[in-house]
XYZ file of C-alpha atoms in Angstrom:
301
model
C 6.115 -14.009 -8.163
C 8.241 -14.753 -4.963
C 10.457 -11.651 -6.301
C 7.535 -9.264 -6.283
C 6.433 -10.152 -3.104
C 9.466 -9.771 -1.687
C 9.895 -6.070 -3.640
C 6.378 -5.306 -2.257
C 8.255 -5.756 1.623
C 10.565 -4.473 0.895
C 8.942 -0.900 -0.333
C 7.280 -1.159 2.742
C 9.595 -1.592 4.933
C 11.562 1.230 3.191
C 8.485 3.791 3.501
C 8.872 2.955 7.286
C 12.209 3.261 8.027
C 12.373 6.702 5.986
C 10.044 8.401 8.337
C 12.283 8.042 11.614
C 13.491 11.268 12.351
C 15.898 12.693 15.565
C 15.934 15.503 17.528
C 18.877 17.365 18.165
C 20.250 15.174 21.788
C 19.423 12.054 19.663
C 16.351 10.989 21.003
C 13.725 9.089 18.488
C 10.374 11.525 17.194
C 7.303 10.007 17.203
C 5.628 9.432 13.385
C 4.137 12.894 13.543
C 7.447 13.592 11.990
C 7.661 13.005 8.380
C 11.626 13.118 6.006
C 10.899 16.113 3.417
C 12.354 16.508 -0.056
C 16.758 16.426 -0.452
C 18.053 18.339 -2.624
C 20.850 15.749 -3.125
C 22.696 15.510 0.749
C 22.647 12.014 2.551
C 20.464 12.887 4.814
C 17.056 14.946 5.116
C 15.061 17.051 7.983
C 11.972 16.009 9.449
C 8.878 18.109 9.547
C 5.584 17.494 11.368
C 3.346 17.042 8.346
C 1.182 13.906 9.897
C -0.988 15.327 11.694
C -4.798 14.882 11.912
C -5.781 18.913 11.462
C -3.930 19.669 7.857
C -2.532 23.203 6.788
C -4.122 25.252 6.584
C -6.882 24.264 10.046
C -8.594 26.200 12.251
C -6.411 25.872 15.493
C -8.889 25.616 18.039
C -8.447 21.794 16.794
C -5.098 20.876 17.093
C -1.958 22.185 15.880
C -1.780 21.666 12.158
C 0.332 19.850 9.513
C 3.531 21.511 8.787
C 4.928 22.090 4.974
C 8.285 21.031 3.906
C 10.124 24.322 2.710
C 13.199 23.939 -0.027
C 15.921 25.186 2.445
C 15.132 22.171 4.912
C 12.882 24.764 7.227
C 8.973 23.704 7.952
C 6.161 26.185 7.488
C 3.228 26.110 9.800
C 0.037 27.953 8.726
C -2.935 27.763 10.881
C -6.375 30.309 11.330
C -7.037 31.140 14.891
C -9.671 33.586 16.162
C -9.071 36.649 18.022
C -10.936 37.871 21.277
C -13.965 39.305 18.693
C -13.808 35.696 17.232
C -12.432 37.268 13.926
C -10.411 34.466 12.345
C -6.932 35.652 11.231
C -3.802 33.053 9.685
C -1.114 32.964 11.869
C 2.211 31.480 9.541
C 4.976 30.309 11.580
C 8.464 28.911 10.545
C 10.499 25.661 12.362
C 13.841 23.949 12.764
C 12.738 20.273 13.464
C 13.851 17.384 13.124
C 16.565 15.365 11.121
C 16.931 11.616 9.666
C 20.252 11.211 11.913
C 21.463 11.307 14.911
C 24.692 13.450 14.272
C 23.766 16.913 14.075
C 27.127 17.971 14.275
C 28.147 20.704 11.456
C 29.245 18.130 9.009
C 26.352 15.076 9.880
C 24.086 16.847 6.874
C 21.515 18.077 9.340
C 20.331 22.168 9.494
C 21.758 22.442 12.603
C 20.889 25.377 14.044
C 19.330 26.980 17.311
C 20.245 23.633 18.745
C 22.198 25.049 21.843
C 20.736 25.903 24.806
C 21.267 28.864 25.295
C 19.289 29.620 22.243
C 15.687 31.479 22.869
C 12.872 29.311 23.082
C 14.477 26.346 21.824
C 17.030 23.583 23.083
C 18.477 20.719 22.010
C 15.971 18.002 23.230
C 13.044 20.132 21.134
C 12.158 21.676 17.936
C 12.734 25.197 17.410
C 10.943 28.878 16.404
C 12.832 30.563 13.908
C 11.785 34.294 12.538
C 12.912 34.842 8.768
C 15.008 37.975 8.862
C 12.893 39.560 5.618
C 9.291 38.076 6.438
C 9.302 35.815 3.851
C 10.192 31.872 3.690
C 13.292 32.449 1.437
C 14.532 34.169 3.816
C 18.400 33.900 2.915
C 18.764 35.042 6.732
C 17.223 33.130 9.824
C 16.988 34.184 13.077
C 16.085 31.445 16.855
C 13.300 32.918 18.486
C 9.863 33.965 17.644
C 9.067 37.159 16.104
C 12.948 37.597 17.055
C 13.777 40.444 14.499
C 16.066 42.951 16.839
C 18.582 40.024 15.944
C 18.871 40.292 12.280
C 20.568 43.324 12.570
C 23.500 41.174 15.113
C 26.011 39.189 13.825
C 24.155 35.966 15.598
C 21.981 35.934 12.695
C 21.828 32.703 10.578
C 22.585 32.125 6.567
C 20.920 29.504 5.149
C 20.904 27.989 1.764
C 18.105 27.878 -0.316
C 17.893 24.565 -0.987
C 18.847 22.414 1.141
C 21.575 19.722 0.938
C 22.346 21.293 -2.531
C 25.977 22.379 -0.395
C 28.384 20.159 2.087
C 28.033 23.470 4.352
C 24.464 25.171 4.503
C 24.821 26.864 7.207
C 27.585 28.946 8.691
C 27.316 30.231 12.480
C 28.646 33.790 12.206
C 26.855 35.425 9.142
C 28.186 38.823 6.825
C 28.448 42.250 8.692
C 25.189 43.149 6.255
C 22.349 41.175 7.043
C 20.323 41.175 4.017
C 17.613 42.153 6.649
C 14.781 44.825 5.754
C 14.610 48.125 7.934
C 12.781 48.499 11.244
C 9.498 49.457 9.973
C 9.534 46.845 7.292
C 10.134 43.956 10.592
C 7.594 46.209 12.739
C 4.560 45.296 10.119
C 5.911 42.033 9.853
C 5.803 41.344 13.672
C 2.024 42.631 14.008
C 0.738 40.955 10.662
C 3.600 37.998 9.111
C 2.940 37.364 4.890
C 2.078 34.522 3.496
C 4.515 32.517 1.361
C 4.185 32.141 -1.914
C 2.754 29.498 -3.463
C 6.327 28.372 -4.912
C 7.669 28.092 -1.568
C 6.225 25.166 -1.172
C 7.986 21.599 -1.146
C 6.788 18.999 -3.472
C 7.033 17.014 -0.510
C 4.149 14.182 -0.028
C 0.881 15.031 1.851
C -0.481 13.194 4.610
C -3.427 11.834 2.604
C -0.443 10.738 -0.157
C 1.270 8.885 2.176
C -1.730 6.874 3.893
C -2.422 6.360 -0.087
C 0.668 5.051 -0.784
C -0.160 3.023 3.177
C -3.593 1.248 2.042
C -1.975 0.898 -1.219
C 0.954 -1.214 -0.229
C -1.005 -3.447 2.206
C -3.205 -3.919 -0.742
C -0.847 -4.790 -3.624
C 0.545 -7.828 -0.773
C -2.407 -8.981 0.069
C -3.368 -9.356 -4.140
C 0.051 -11.080 -4.767
C -0.121 -13.428 -1.817
C -3.941 -14.352 -2.574
C -3.209 -14.963 -6.154
C -0.543 -16.998 -5.038
C -2.824 -19.019 -2.640
C -5.112 -19.327 -5.644
C -2.420 -20.943 -7.957
C -1.528 -23.426 -5.552
C -4.962 -24.698 -4.687
C -6.123 -25.364 -8.128
C -2.627 -26.695 -8.948
C -3.409 -29.238 -5.967
C -6.210 -30.050 -7.661
C -4.955 -30.714 -10.802
C -3.076 -33.570 -8.814
C -5.702 -34.578 -7.258
C -7.244 -35.326 -10.825
C -4.392 -36.585 -12.962
C -3.930 -39.229 -10.024
C -7.742 -40.427 -10.028
C -7.279 -40.488 -13.956
C -4.361 -43.055 -13.452
C -4.789 -45.314 -10.401
C -7.939 -47.260 -9.886
C -10.544 -45.852 -7.688
C -10.034 -48.843 -3.836
C -13.594 -48.094 -2.343
C -16.540 -47.499 -4.334
C -16.220 -49.588 -7.455
C -19.383 -50.876 -8.703
C -19.859 -54.811 -9.408
C -19.718 -55.801 -12.950
C -22.067 -56.217 -15.411
C -23.068 -60.098 -16.165
C -25.403 -60.680 -18.509
C -27.466 -64.131 -18.202
C -29.819 -64.740 -21.593
C -33.131 -65.835 -20.835
C -33.807 -70.003 -20.519
C -33.900 -71.787 -23.357
C -36.023 -75.956 -23.585
C -33.554 -78.560 -24.121
C -32.239 -79.474 -27.676
C -33.274 -83.342 -26.877
C -36.879 -81.959 -25.899
C -37.035 -80.399 -29.457
C -35.613 -83.261 -31.159
C -38.254 -85.388 -29.499
C -41.128 -83.062 -30.798
C -40.317 -83.287 -34.480
C -41.416 -87.311 -34.894
C -44.402 -86.565 -33.337
C -45.634 -84.050 -35.414
C -44.378 -85.986 -38.355
C -45.859 -88.854 -37.525
C -49.296 -87.477 -36.894
C -49.513 -85.878 -40.405
C -48.554 -89.565 -41.795
C -51.637 -91.250 -39.756
C -53.436 -88.534 -41.002
C -52.590 -89.016 -45.006
C -52.506 -93.065 -44.368
C -56.088 -92.567 -42.709
C -57.093 -90.482 -45.788
C -56.021 -93.161 -48.295
C -57.759 -96.276 -46.453
C -60.503 -94.549 -47.184
C -59.891 -93.760 -50.571
C -59.156 -97.498 -51.451
C -62.546 -98.328 -49.767
C -64.739 -96.195 -52.076
C -62.645 -97.161 -55.198
C -63.249 -100.500 -53.755
C -67.373 -100.017 -53.546
C -66.940 -98.622 -57.085
C -65.258 -101.414 -58.338
C -67.803 -104.352 -57.306
C-alpha cells in the first residue's frame, strides 16, 4: 500500500516537473508552455499548448493553443475576422522553449533564431518562423514572419524532419541551393498560408488529456489514503473487540443473581402436628368402640 502511494506521488511529481520549460536566456516560462514528445534526444522542445483557447479557436477570445510538430516547431492555428466581419484562418509557426537552460548547439534544444539581431526574435522570447515551402514539414526555415526572401539566401536554416533523431538538428549555414519554392509560390503563401496536413501533427497530449491525468492522479491518491484510513479504523476496532472479549469489564458489571427459595415451616412443627392428627383419629375410633360395647351389653341384658 505504501509503495502504491509512493508511486502515485512520484508520477504526479514527474508530471509537474516535466512541464518546466526555459527561454534561450535561461529564465523559466510559465505553465502555458508544455513539453512535446521527443524522438530520442535528452531534451524536448516546449509549445504553448496549455492555453484556455483551444486550437483552432477564435482569435478574438485570446491566443489559441499551439500544436507540437515532429521537427520541434510549434504550429498555431486561429480564426480571425477581417474588416468586413468575415473570418479567415491564420497559421503561424514558432520556435518556443526548451526543457533545459543550455541552448548551445550541443545542448539538445532547437537553437534557431535566438540572436538579438534576428528579426522579431531574441534570446528572451519565442521566435516566429517561416517555412520556405509553406508547409509544416519544410526542410528549410527562416526567422521572422513571412520572411520568404530569406529562403534563397544563406540565412535559411535546415531543420531535421524529426526532432531528436540526430545529434545535430539544425545547421547555421544551409546548402547553396535551398529547397525553397519559386517567388510566385511564396507570394501566394504570403496571402493565404496553406493548412498543414494532418500527418504533420504530433501525437502530443492535449490540454484536456493533461488535465484528466492530473485529476486522475489526485483522485488515485485520495482513494488510496481513504482506503488506508478505513483499513486502520477496521484494525483498531478488531483490537478493541478482542480486548473486550478477554478482559473483564471494569465498569457497569451487573451484581450477581442470588436465588432465595420460598420460606417453609420448621420441621419441628410438622412433626408435632402429626400426633395430633393420629390422636384425633384414635379418640374417634375408641368412642365408636365404646358405643358398640354398650349396644352389645344392652342386647345381652
